[in-house]
Amino acid sequence: MFTWLKNLWCGFFAPMPELSEWYFVQFDKQNVYVNANPPNKESWAYQFEWQSIQRVCFEDGGLRQSDCLYIWVQNQERAYMIPTEASGGSELFGELNKRGFFPDDLMKQAASSTDGGLYCYPALDD
């Protein structure tokens, strides 16, 4: 009985693995690949081509949450959401800038933000 209670207690209060331990982003010259294996949940994977990107938004998570990238691609109704804390997430943000999907001035503004702002290119009103 004690072992069962101990396992229940420790399992309930066990720390959640870091996002970078189960959420992975990679890319090559043509594609971006996302693979996630969240603990105790179903895994998922998807990919998209660089040339299909139509809009990129950066949402500042403030001081308590992850910053996230939202990437809209052709023929998709919804954006792909990728936390920058994912393994390869920050590198993806830099590559989006390098490839012209998120300009330097906007990247500097977004990266230094801590107020929960949303920064998009092209702007959402376009």
mmCIF file of C-alpha atoms in Angstrom:
data_model
loop_
_atom_site.group_PDB
_atom_site.id
_atom_site.type_symbol
_atom_site.label_atom_id
_atom_site.label_comp_id
_atom_site.label_asym_id
_atom_site.label_seq_id
_atom_site.Cartn_x
_atom_site.Cartn_y
_atom_site.Cartn_z
ATOM 1 C CA MET A 1 0.000 0.000 0.000
ATOM 2 C CA PHE A 2 2.777 2.441 0.866
ATOM 3 C CA THR A 3 4.553 1.796 -2.454
ATOM 4 C CA TRP A 4 1.339 2.402 -4.393
ATOM 5 C CA LEU A 5 0.728 5.709 -2.585
ATOM 6 C CA LYS A 6 4.344 6.758 -3.051
ATOM 7 C CA ASN A 7 4.181 6.024 -6.801
ATOM 8 C CA LEU A 8 0.867 7.872 -7.079
ATOM 9 C CA TRP A 9 2.223 10.900 -5.175
ATOM 10 C CA CYS A 10 5.543 11.046 -7.041
ATOM 11 C CA GLY A 11 3.853 10.500 -10.390
ATOM 12 C CA PHE A 12 1.329 13.250 -9.697
ATOM 13 C CA PHE A 13 3.952 15.779 -8.722
ATOM 14 C CA ALA A 14 6.694 14.659 -11.098
ATOM 15 C CA PRO A 15 8.049 17.555 -13.130
ATOM 16 C CA MET A 16 6.950 17.757 -16.742
ATOM 17 C CA PRO A 17 9.843 17.208 -19.168
ATOM 18 C CA GLU A 18 11.168 20.351 -20.810
ATOM 19 C CA LEU A 19 9.549 21.229 -24.126
ATOM 20 C CA SER A 20 12.877 20.817 -25.897
ATOM 21 C CA GLU A 21 12.964 17.168 -24.800
ATOM 22 C CA TRP A 22 9.855 16.205 -26.782
ATOM 23 C CA TYR A 23 9.150 18.945 -29.380
ATOM 24 C CA PHE A 24 11.595 19.036 -32.305
ATOM 25 C CA VAL A 25 12.001 21.353 -35.297
ATOM 26 C CA GLN A 26 14.434 20.755 -38.136
ATOM 27 C CA PHE A 27 14.795 22.216 -41.611
ATOM 28 C CA ASP A 28 16.761 21.847 -44.790
ATOM 29 C CA LYS A 29 16.959 23.847 -48.028
ATOM 30 C CA GLN A 30 13.371 23.034 -49.045
ATOM 31 C CA ASN A 31 11.336 22.009 -45.986
ATOM 32 C CA VAL A 32 10.598 22.534 -42.319
ATOM 33 C CA TYR A 33 9.956 19.375 -40.256
ATOM 34 C CA VAL A 34 8.139 19.294 -36.922
ATOM 35 C CA ASN A 35 7.938 16.234 -34.688
ATOM 36 C CA ALA A 36 6.404 16.143 -31.210
ATOM 37 C CA ASN A 37 6.208 13.278 -28.720
ATOM 38 C CA PRO A 38 4.505 14.787 -25.660
ATOM 39 C CA PRO A 39 4.563 12.682 -22.506
ATOM 40 C CA ASN A 40 1.398 10.626 -22.020
ATOM 41 C CA LYS A 41 -0.189 12.010 -25.185
ATOM 42 C CA GLU A 42 -0.360 11.099 -28.840
ATOM 43 C CA SER A 43 2.594 12.217 -30.954
ATOM 44 C CA TRP A 44 2.316 14.221 -34.160
ATOM 45 C CA ALA A 45 4.485 15.283 -37.073
ATOM 46 C CA TYR A 46 4.134 17.541 -40.084
ATOM 47 C CA GLN A 47 6.234 19.341 -42.643
ATOM 48 C CA PHE A 48 5.862 22.251 -45.018
ATOM 49 C CA GLU A 49 7.913 23.842 -47.762
ATOM 50 C CA TRP A 50 9.672 27.152 -47.274
ATOM 51 C CA GLN A 51 8.176 28.420 -50.534
ATOM 52 C CA SER A 52 4.637 27.854 -49.214
ATOM 53 C CA ILE A 53 5.000 30.308 -46.294
ATOM 54 C CA GLN A 54 2.629 33.263 -46.569
ATOM 55 C CA ARG A 55 2.843 34.935 -43.135
ATOM 56 C CA VAL A 56 4.857 34.571 -39.933
ATOM 57 C CA CYS A 57 3.826 35.864 -36.517
ATOM 58 C CA PHE A 58 5.830 35.894 -33.304
ATOM 59 C CA GLU A 59 3.843 35.955 -30.073
ATOM 60 C CA ASP A 60 5.754 37.027 -27.009
ATOM 61 C CA GLY A 61 4.780 34.784 -24.095
ATOM 62 C CA GLY A 62 5.852 37.350 -21.532
ATOM 63 C CA LEU A 63 7.969 36.204 -18.627
ATOM 64 C CA ARG A 64 5.922 33.093 -17.764
ATOM 65 C CA GLN A 65 5.096 31.366 -21.052
ATOM 66 C CA SER A 66 6.898 30.217 -24.174
ATOM 67 C CA ASP A 67 7.258 32.570 -27.104
ATOM 68 C CA CYS A 68 5.562 31.046 -30.139
ATOM 69 C CA LEU A 69 5.851 31.270 -33.892
ATOM 70 C CA TYR A 70 2.714 31.049 -36.013
ATOM 71 C CA ILE A 71 3.385 30.145 -39.619
ATOM 72 C CA TRP A 72 0.675 30.346 -42.265
ATOM 73 C CA VAL A 73 1.261 28.343 -45.432
ATOM 74 C CA GLN A 74 -0.621 28.053 -48.706
ATOM 75 C CA ASN A 75 -3.699 25.816 -48.734
ATOM 76 C CA GLN A 76 -3.924 25.683 -44.920
ATOM 77 C CA GLU A 77 -6.770 27.301 -43.050
ATOM 78 C CA ARG A 78 -4.882 27.538 -39.760
ATOM 79 C CA ALA A 79 -1.352 28.492 -38.833
ATOM 80 C CA TYR A 80 1.236 26.051 -37.556
ATOM 81 C CA MET A 81 2.212 26.948 -33.982
ATOM 82 C CA ILE A 82 5.826 26.291 -32.984
ATOM 83 C CA PRO A 83 7.186 27.262 -29.550
ATOM 84 C CA THR A 84 10.623 28.832 -29.714
ATOM 85 C CA GLU A 85 11.572 26.678 -26.699
ATOM 86 C CA ALA A 86 11.209 23.560 -28.859
ATOM 87 C CA SER A 87 14.477 21.958 -29.878
ATOM 88 C CA GLY A 88 15.386 23.911 -33.014
ATOM 89 C CA GLY A 89 12.692 26.567 -32.418
ATOM 90 C CA SER A 90 15.083 29.490 -31.975
ATOM 91 C CA GLU A 91 17.095 28.337 -34.971
ATOM 92 C CA LEU A 92 13.902 28.309 -37.034
ATOM 93 C CA PHE A 93 13.169 31.903 -35.978
ATOM 94 C CA GLY A 94 16.645 32.935 -37.139
ATOM 95 C CA GLU A 95 16.230 31.081 -40.433
ATOM 96 C CA LEU A 96 12.854 32.749 -41.048
ATOM 97 C CA ASN A 97 14.661 36.070 -40.693
ATOM 98 C CA LYS A 98 17.544 34.990 -42.907
ATOM 99 C CA ARG A 99 15.140 33.877 -45.660
ATOM 100 C CA GLY A 100 13.196 37.170 -45.598
ATOM 101 C CA PHE A 101 10.022 35.901 -43.894
ATOM 102 C CA PHE A 102 10.535 38.108 -40.818
ATOM 103 C CA PRO A 103 12.493 41.387 -41.296
ATOM 104 C CA ASP A 104 15.388 42.481 -39.062
ATOM 105 C CA ASP A 105 13.660 45.468 -37.450
ATOM 106 C CA LEU A 106 10.565 43.457 -36.567
ATOM 107 C CA MET A 107 12.685 40.579 -35.265
ATOM 108 C CA LYS A 108 14.609 42.907 -32.944
ATOM 109 C CA GLN A 109 11.373 44.405 -31.667
ATOM 110 C CA ALA A 110 9.767 40.977 -31.133
ATOM 111 C CA ALA A 111 12.837 39.401 -29.519
ATOM 112 C CA SER A 112 13.156 42.184 -26.959
ATOM 113 C CA SER A 113 9.462 42.229 -26.071
ATOM 114 C CA THR A 114 8.128 40.941 -22.739
ATOM 115 C CA ASP A 115 4.605 42.395 -22.867
ATOM 116 C CA GLY A 116 2.787 39.553 -24.645
ATOM 117 C CA GLY A 117 2.769 41.332 -28.012
ATOM 118 C CA LEU A 118 2.051 39.821 -31.414
ATOM 119 C CA TYR A 119 4.380 40.719 -34.291
ATOM 120 C CA CYS A 120 3.479 39.643 -37.828
ATOM 121 C CA TYR A 121 4.959 39.901 -41.294
ATOM 122 C CA PRO A 122 3.235 40.772 -43.451
ATOM 123 C CA ALA A 123 1.133 42.692 -40.924
ATOM 124 C CA LEU A 124 -2.290 41.261 -40.169
ATOM 125 C CA ASP A 125 -4.041 44.281 -41.691
ATOM 126 C CA ASP A 126 -2.374 43.600 -45.081
#
